[in-house]
Amino acid sequence: MSGALRLVIFDVDGTLVDSQGDILAAMGEAFDAVDLPRPSRATVLGIVGLSLEVAMARLAPEADHARMVQAYKDAYMTLRAKTGAAQSSPLYPGARETLERLQSAPDVLLGVATGKSKRGLDKLIEAHALENVFVTRQVADFHPSKPHPSMIYQAMSDAGVKPQDTVMIGDTSFDMEMAAAAGVSGFGVSWGYHPVSALSAAQLVLDEFSALEGALQALWRASA
């Protein structure tokens, strides 16, 4: 293996944390705000990962999207305040341990790329005591929605890492399409919000966090 720095970028919702309860409830409030019937669970989870404005436009093309986005944000903050982010968006099994092991490797840097707002991501990271884990945090406030590659480009720039040494980890087709658009490797995960059949752009799909480190080592050995 070469001495190059490696960058592993994680999606958040559906990859690191299971936030579907709050997402579904907040989306229901957004549809209530514009007097539209609430969409199905599968429909809502199908747009997780997109920026809110883009998601609302897909779900309700003719509605007042600004009103829906504000209703969603208000509801999400209220729900999070009731139970706390660590409880309402728990880490998936093995996530913390995997992050800790990867962070301890001298040639590995970690980042996140998410459709969340900066405020939402900062609250979540604080709740899970992950403040010192990620060297780069890319959020919806400053980028076009996934699958545009802007988030990955900025993460690589922040970390000083080349595309061939970067891997995107995510649960949605948007994550894998973003990785492909940025020219980096993409690993899908099976425990998130898109079915595995939607992850056709992924180089491989992981069934548990414990498999990630071995998959990364195999990728990096092959590219060395």
PDB file of N, CA and C in Angstrom, residues 112-149:
ATOM      1  N   VAL A 112     -17.974  13.656   6.070  1.00  0.00           N
ATOM      2  CA  VAL A 112     -19.385  13.384   5.821  1.00  0.00           C
ATOM      3  C   VAL A 112     -19.877  14.264   4.685  1.00  0.00           C
ATOM      4  N   ALA A 113     -20.851  13.738   3.954  1.00  0.00           N
ATOM      5  CA  ALA A 113     -21.524  14.484   2.887  1.00  0.00           C
ATOM      6  C   ALA A 113     -23.010  14.163   3.004  1.00  0.00           C
ATOM      7  N   THR A 114     -23.811  15.157   3.349  1.00  0.00           N
ATOM      8  CA  THR A 114     -25.195  14.900   3.720  1.00  0.00           C
ATOM      9  C   THR A 114     -26.145  15.951   3.182  1.00  0.00           C
ATOM     10  N   GLY A 115     -27.390  15.538   3.001  1.00  0.00           N
ATOM     11  CA  GLY A 115     -28.440  16.476   2.625  1.00  0.00           C
ATOM     12  C   GLY A 115     -28.948  17.287   3.802  1.00  0.00           C
ATOM     13  N   LYS A 116     -28.431  17.022   4.990  1.00  0.00           N
ATOM     14  CA  LYS A 116     -28.809  17.797   6.165  1.00  0.00           C
ATOM     15  C   LYS A 116     -28.281  19.228   6.075  1.00  0.00           C
ATOM     16  N   SER A 117     -28.867  20.094   6.890  1.00  0.00           N
ATOM     17  CA  SER A 117     -28.328  21.442   7.041  1.00  0.00           C
ATOM     18  C   SER A 117     -27.122  21.399   7.968  1.00  0.00           C
ATOM     19  N   LYS A 118     -26.328  22.457   7.950  1.00  0.00           N
ATOM     20  CA  LYS A 118     -25.183  22.544   8.860  1.00  0.00           C
ATOM     21  C   LYS A 118     -25.649  22.490  10.300  1.00  0.00           C
ATOM     22  N   ARG A 119     -26.723  23.187  10.587  1.00  0.00           N
ATOM     23  CA  ARG A 119     -27.261  23.214  11.946  1.00  0.00           C
ATOM     24  C   ARG A 119     -27.657  21.805  12.395  1.00  0.00           C
ATOM     25  N   GLY A 120     -28.375  21.099  11.508  1.00  0.00           N
ATOM     26  CA  GLY A 120     -28.824  19.756  11.851  1.00  0.00           C
ATOM     27  C   GLY A 120     -27.673  18.792  12.040  1.00  0.00           C
ATOM     28  N   LEU A 121     -26.676  18.864  11.160  1.00  0.00           N
ATOM     29  CA  LEU A 121     -25.526  17.974  11.268  1.00  0.00           C
ATOM     30  C   LEU A 121     -24.720  18.274  12.526  1.00  0.00           C
ATOM     31  N   ASP A 122     -24.501  19.546  12.811  1.00  0.00           N
ATOM     32  CA  ASP A 122     -23.725  19.908  13.998  1.00  0.00           C
ATOM     33  C   ASP A 122     -24.402  19.393  15.268  1.00  0.00           C
ATOM     34  N   LYS A 123     -25.730  19.521  15.343  1.00  0.00           N
ATOM     35  CA  LYS A 123     -26.470  19.034  16.510  1.00  0.00           C
ATOM     36  C   LYS A 123     -26.319  17.522  16.651  1.00  0.00           C
ATOM     37  N   LEU A 124     -26.396  16.814  15.537  1.00  0.00           N
ATOM     38  CA  LEU A 124     -26.301  15.359  15.560  1.00  0.00           C
ATOM     39  C   LEU A 124     -24.910  14.909  15.979  1.00  0.00           C
ATOM     40  N   ILE A 125     -23.886  15.529  15.421  1.00  0.00           N
ATOM     41  CA  ILE A 125     -22.515  15.176  15.761  1.00  0.00           C
ATOM     42  C   ILE A 125     -22.234  15.458  17.234  1.00  0.00           C
ATOM     43  N   GLU A 126     -22.737  16.566  17.726  1.00  0.00           N
ATOM     44  CA  GLU A 126     -22.571  16.888  19.141  1.00  0.00           C
ATOM     45  C   GLU A 126     -23.272  15.854  20.020  1.00  0.00           C
ATOM     46  N   ALA A 127     -24.488  15.469  19.638  1.00  0.00           N
ATOM     47  CA  ALA A 127     -25.263  14.519  20.438  1.00  0.00           C
ATOM     48  C   ALA A 127     -24.570  13.170  20.554  1.00  0.00           C
ATOM     49  N   HIS A 128     -23.856  12.782  19.501  1.00  0.00           N
ATOM     50  CA  HIS A 128     -23.171  11.492  19.507  1.00  0.00           C
ATOM     51  C   HIS A 128     -21.687  11.608  19.880  1.00  0.00           C
ATOM     52  N   ALA A 129     -21.271  12.800  20.285  1.00  0.00           N
ATOM     53  CA  ALA A 129     -19.876  13.027  20.709  1.00  0.00           C
ATOM     54  C   ALA A 129     -18.886  12.625  19.615  1.00  0.00           C
ATOM     55  N   LEU A 130     -19.163  13.099  18.393  1.00  0.00           N
ATOM     56  CA  LEU A 130     -18.296  12.798  17.254  1.00  0.00           C
ATOM     57  C   LEU A 130     -17.590  14.057  16.734  1.00  0.00           C
ATOM     58  N   GLU A 131     -17.462  15.061  17.591  1.00  0.00           N
ATOM     59  CA  GLU A 131     -16.951  16.352  17.133  1.00  0.00           C
ATOM     60  C   GLU A 131     -15.562  16.278  16.509  1.00  0.00           C
ATOM     61  N   ASN A 132     -14.713  15.379  16.965  1.00  0.00           N
ATOM     62  CA  ASN A 132     -13.329  15.340  16.500  1.00  0.00           C
ATOM     63  C   ASN A 132     -13.054  14.232  15.488  1.00  0.00           C
ATOM     64  N   VAL A 133     -14.120  13.652  14.942  1.00  0.00           N
ATOM     65  CA  VAL A 133     -13.956  12.494  14.055  1.00  0.00           C
ATOM     66  C   VAL A 133     -13.747  12.904  12.599  1.00  0.00           C
ATOM     67  N   PHE A 134     -14.477  13.905  12.125  1.00  0.00           N
ATOM     68  CA  PHE A 134     -14.514  14.215  10.696  1.00  0.00           C
ATOM     69  C   PHE A 134     -13.705  15.468  10.380  1.00  0.00           C
ATOM     70  N   VAL A 135     -12.804  15.342   9.416  1.00  0.00           N
ATOM     71  CA  VAL A 135     -11.974  16.483   9.030  1.00  0.00           C
ATOM     72  C   VAL A 135     -12.698  17.399   8.045  1.00  0.00           C
ATOM     73  N   THR A 136     -13.768  16.908   7.441  1.00  0.00           N
ATOM     74  CA  THR A 136     -14.540  17.712   6.502  1.00  0.00           C
ATOM     75  C   THR A 136     -16.012  17.339   6.623  1.00  0.00           C
ATOM     76  N   ARG A 137     -16.876  18.356   6.671  1.00  0.00           N
ATOM     77  CA  ARG A 137     -18.316  18.141   6.794  1.00  0.00           C
ATOM     78  C   ARG A 137     -19.014  18.928   5.682  1.00  0.00           C
ATOM     79  N   GLN A 138     -19.608  18.218   4.757  1.00  0.00           N
ATOM     80  CA  GLN A 138     -20.284  18.867   3.629  1.00  0.00           C
ATOM     81  C   GLN A 138     -21.798  18.729   3.803  1.00  0.00           C
ATOM     82  N   VAL A 139     -22.495  19.870   3.707  1.00  0.00           N
ATOM     83  CA  VAL A 139     -23.924  19.910   3.996  1.00  0.00           C
ATOM     84  C   VAL A 139     -24.681  20.613   2.879  1.00  0.00           C
ATOM     85  N   ALA A 140     -26.018  20.513   2.949  1.00  0.00           N
ATOM     86  CA  ALA A 140     -26.867  21.033   1.880  1.00  0.00           C
ATOM     87  C   ALA A 140     -26.819  22.551   1.750  1.00  0.00           C
ATOM     88  N   ASP A 141     -26.468  23.246   2.826  1.00  0.00           N
ATOM     89  CA  ASP A 141     -26.482  24.710   2.805  1.00  0.00           C
ATOM     90  C   ASP A 141     -25.580  25.298   1.723  1.00  0.00           C
ATOM     91  N   PHE A 142     -24.491  24.597   1.410  1.00  0.00           N
ATOM     92  CA  PHE A 142     -23.449  25.189   0.575  1.00  0.00           C
ATOM     93  C   PHE A 142     -23.233  24.483  -0.761  1.00  0.00           C
ATOM     94  N   HIS A 143     -24.102  23.547  -1.113  1.00  0.00           N
ATOM     95  CA  HIS A 143     -23.887  22.753  -2.323  1.00  0.00           C
ATOM     96  C   HIS A 143     -25.192  22.475  -3.054  1.00  0.00           C
ATOM     97  N   PRO A 144     -25.106  22.193  -4.359  1.00  0.00           N
ATOM     98  CA  PRO A 144     -26.262  21.632  -5.054  1.00  0.00           C
ATOM     99  C   PRO A 144     -26.617  20.288  -4.438  1.00  0.00           C
ATOM    100  N   SER A 145     -27.853  19.882  -4.613  1.00  0.00           N
ATOM    101  CA  SER A 145     -28.290  18.596  -4.061  1.00  0.00           C
ATOM    102  C   SER A 145     -27.523  17.430  -4.685  1.00  0.00           C
ATOM    103  N   LYS A 146     -27.335  16.370  -3.884  1.00  0.00           N
ATOM    104  CA  LYS A 146     -26.902  15.104  -4.476  1.00  0.00           C
ATOM    105  C   LYS A 146     -27.860  14.767  -5.619  1.00  0.00           C
ATOM    106  N   PRO A 147     -27.402  14.145  -6.687  1.00  0.00           N
ATOM    107  CA  PRO A 147     -26.097  13.508  -6.870  1.00  0.00           C
ATOM    108  C   PRO A 147     -25.023  14.395  -7.510  1.00  0.00           C
ATOM    109  N   HIS A 148     -25.223  15.709  -7.506  1.00  0.00           N
ATOM    110  CA  HIS A 148     -24.154  16.585  -7.992  1.00  0.00           C
ATOM    111  C   HIS A 148     -22.892  16.317  -7.167  1.00  0.00           C
ATOM    112  N   PRO A 149     -21.718  16.281  -7.796  1.00  0.00           N
ATOM    113  CA  PRO A 149     -20.486  15.893  -7.081  1.00  0.00           C
ATOM    114  C   PRO A 149     -19.846  16.978  -6.236  1.00  0.00           C
TER     115      PRO A 149
END
